[in-house]
PDB file of C-alpha atoms in Angstrom:
ATOM      1  CA  MET Y   1       0.000   0.000   0.000  1.00  0.00           C
ATOM      2  CA  ILE Y   2       2.866   2.403   0.851  1.00  0.00           C
ATOM      3  CA  ALA Y   3       6.387   1.791  -0.359  1.00  0.00           C
ATOM      4  CA  TYR Y   4       9.704   3.425  -1.039  1.00  0.00           C
ATOM      5  CA  VAL Y   5      10.903   2.503  -4.532  1.00  0.00           C
ATOM      6  CA  PRO Y   6      14.032   3.477  -6.457  1.00  0.00           C
ATOM      7  CA  ASP Y   7      13.767   5.794  -9.438  1.00  0.00           C
ATOM      8  CA  TYR Y   8      13.876   3.126 -12.149  1.00  0.00           C
ATOM      9  CA  LEU Y   9      14.185   5.684 -14.954  1.00  0.00           C
ATOM     10  CA  LYS Y  10      17.464   6.995 -13.514  1.00  0.00           C
ATOM     11  CA  MET Y  11      18.719   3.454 -12.976  1.00  0.00           C
ATOM     12  CA  ASN Y  12      17.919   2.492 -16.575  1.00  0.00           C
ATOM     13  CA  GLN Y  13      19.731   5.574 -17.848  1.00  0.00           C
ATOM     14  CA  ARG Y  14      22.920   4.323 -16.161  1.00  0.00           C
ATOM     15  CA  ALA Y  15      22.739   0.859 -17.753  1.00  0.00           C
ATOM     16  CA  PRO Y  16      24.338   1.898 -21.089  1.00  0.00           C
ATOM     17  CA  VAL Y  17      27.405   3.135 -19.189  1.00  0.00           C
ATOM     18  CA  TYR Y  18      27.919  -0.358 -17.777  1.00  0.00           C
ATOM     19  CA  VAL Y  19      27.347  -1.977 -21.174  1.00  0.00           C
ATOM     20  CA  LYS Y  20      29.899   0.331 -22.790  1.00  0.00           C
ATOM     21  CA  GLN Y  21      32.510  -0.459 -20.151  1.00  0.00           C
ATOM     22  CA  ILE Y  22      31.961  -4.210 -20.550  1.00  0.00           C
ATOM     23  CA  LEU Y  23      32.178  -3.962 -24.334  1.00  0.00           C
ATOM     24  CA  ASN Y  24      35.429  -2.013 -23.935  1.00  0.00           C
ATOM     25  CA  GLY Y  25      36.928  -4.913 -21.978  1.00  0.00           C
ATOM     26  CA  THR Y  26      36.190  -4.170 -18.332  1.00  0.00           C
ATOM     27  CA  LYS Y  27      35.341  -7.291 -16.368  1.00  0.00           C
ATOM     28  CA  PRO Y  28      31.836  -7.088 -14.870  1.00  0.00           C
ATOM     29  CA  ALA Y  29      33.261  -8.075 -11.472  1.00  0.00           C
ATOM     30  CA  ASP Y  30      35.485  -4.970 -11.584  1.00  0.00           C
ATOM     31  CA  LEU Y  31      32.564  -2.562 -12.052  1.00  0.00           C
ATOM     32  CA  PRO Y  32      31.308  -0.762  -8.950  1.00  0.00           C
ATOM     33  CA  VAL Y  33      27.839  -1.422  -7.624  1.00  0.00           C
ATOM     34  CA  GLU Y  34      25.761   1.738  -7.825  1.00  0.00           C
ATOM     35  CA  LEU Y  35      22.932   2.271  -5.398  1.00  0.00           C
ATOM     36  CA  PRO Y  36      19.922   4.408  -6.279  1.00  0.00           C
ATOM     37  CA  THR Y  37      20.414   8.082  -5.510  1.00  0.00           C
ATOM     38  CA  LYS Y  38      16.698   8.918  -5.451  1.00  0.00           C
ATOM     39  CA  ILE Y  39      13.969   6.997  -3.673  1.00  0.00           C
ATOM     40  CA  ASN Y  40      10.299   7.711  -4.430  1.00  0.00           C
ATOM     41  CA  LEU Y  41       7.390   7.411  -2.021  1.00  0.00           C
ATOM     42  CA  LEU Y  42       4.575   5.436  -3.639  1.00  0.00           C
ATOM     43  CA  VAL Y  43       1.040   5.304  -2.199  1.00  0.00           C
ATOM     44  CA  ASN Y  44      -1.488   2.819  -3.562  1.00  0.00           C
ATOM     45  CA  LEU Y  45      -4.822   4.522  -2.908  1.00  0.00           C
ATOM     46  CA  LYS Y  46      -6.802   1.728  -4.546  1.00  0.00           C
ATOM     47  CA  THR Y  47      -5.553  -0.790  -1.978  1.00  0.00           C
ATOM     48  CA  ALA Y  48      -6.065   1.662   0.881  1.00  0.00           C
ATOM     49  CA  ASN Y  49      -9.657   2.256  -0.188  1.00  0.00           C
ATOM     50  CA  ARG Y  50     -10.357  -1.476  -0.472  1.00  0.00           C
ATOM     51  CA  LEU Y  51      -9.019  -1.984   3.057  1.00  0.00           C
ATOM     52  CA  GLY Y  52     -10.997   0.973   4.362  1.00  0.00           C
ATOM     53  CA  ILE Y  53      -7.889   2.917   5.344  1.00  0.00           C
ATOM     54  CA  GLU Y  54      -7.888   6.682   5.032  1.00  0.00           C
ATOM     55  CA  VAL Y  55      -4.461   7.966   4.001  1.00  0.00           C
ATOM     56  CA  PRO Y  56      -3.587  11.256   5.764  1.00  0.00           C
ATOM     57  CA  LEU Y  57      -3.389  14.343   3.566  1.00  0.00           C
ATOM     58  CA  ALA Y  58       0.176  15.062   4.766  1.00  0.00           C
ATOM     59  CA  LEU Y  59       1.288  11.693   3.382  1.00  0.00           C
ATOM     60  CA  LEU Y  60      -0.508  12.279   0.080  1.00  0.00           C
ATOM     61  CA  ILE Y  61       1.245  15.631  -0.312  1.00  0.00           C
ATOM     62  CA  ARG Y  62       4.674  14.052   0.260  1.00  0.00           C
ATOM     63  CA  ALA Y  63       4.073  11.123  -2.104  1.00  0.00           C
ATOM     64  CA  ASP Y  64       5.966  11.133  -5.398  1.00  0.00           C
ATOM     65  CA  GLU Y  65       3.447   8.820  -7.044  1.00  0.00           C
ATOM     66  CA  LEU Y  66      -0.179   7.907  -6.317  1.00  0.00           C
ATOM     67  CA  LEU Y  67      -1.769   4.760  -7.712  1.00  0.00           C
ATOM     68  CA  GLU Y  68      -5.513   5.093  -8.027  1.00  0.00           C
TER      69      GLU Y  68
END
């Protein structure tokens, strides 16, 4: 119903950098692991409504994405 999720668009934009390095001969094991730099707050209002839970307005304002 409420979750923190990484910004998948930003993560997918970094993928070509890794592919390029591998194609240029870098071993995958030598590449650094990159963690997400932005985390989004996701609120699933449809699930909340089905469970009869009222999501506070303050939480709705802070949410990056609302699923209805």
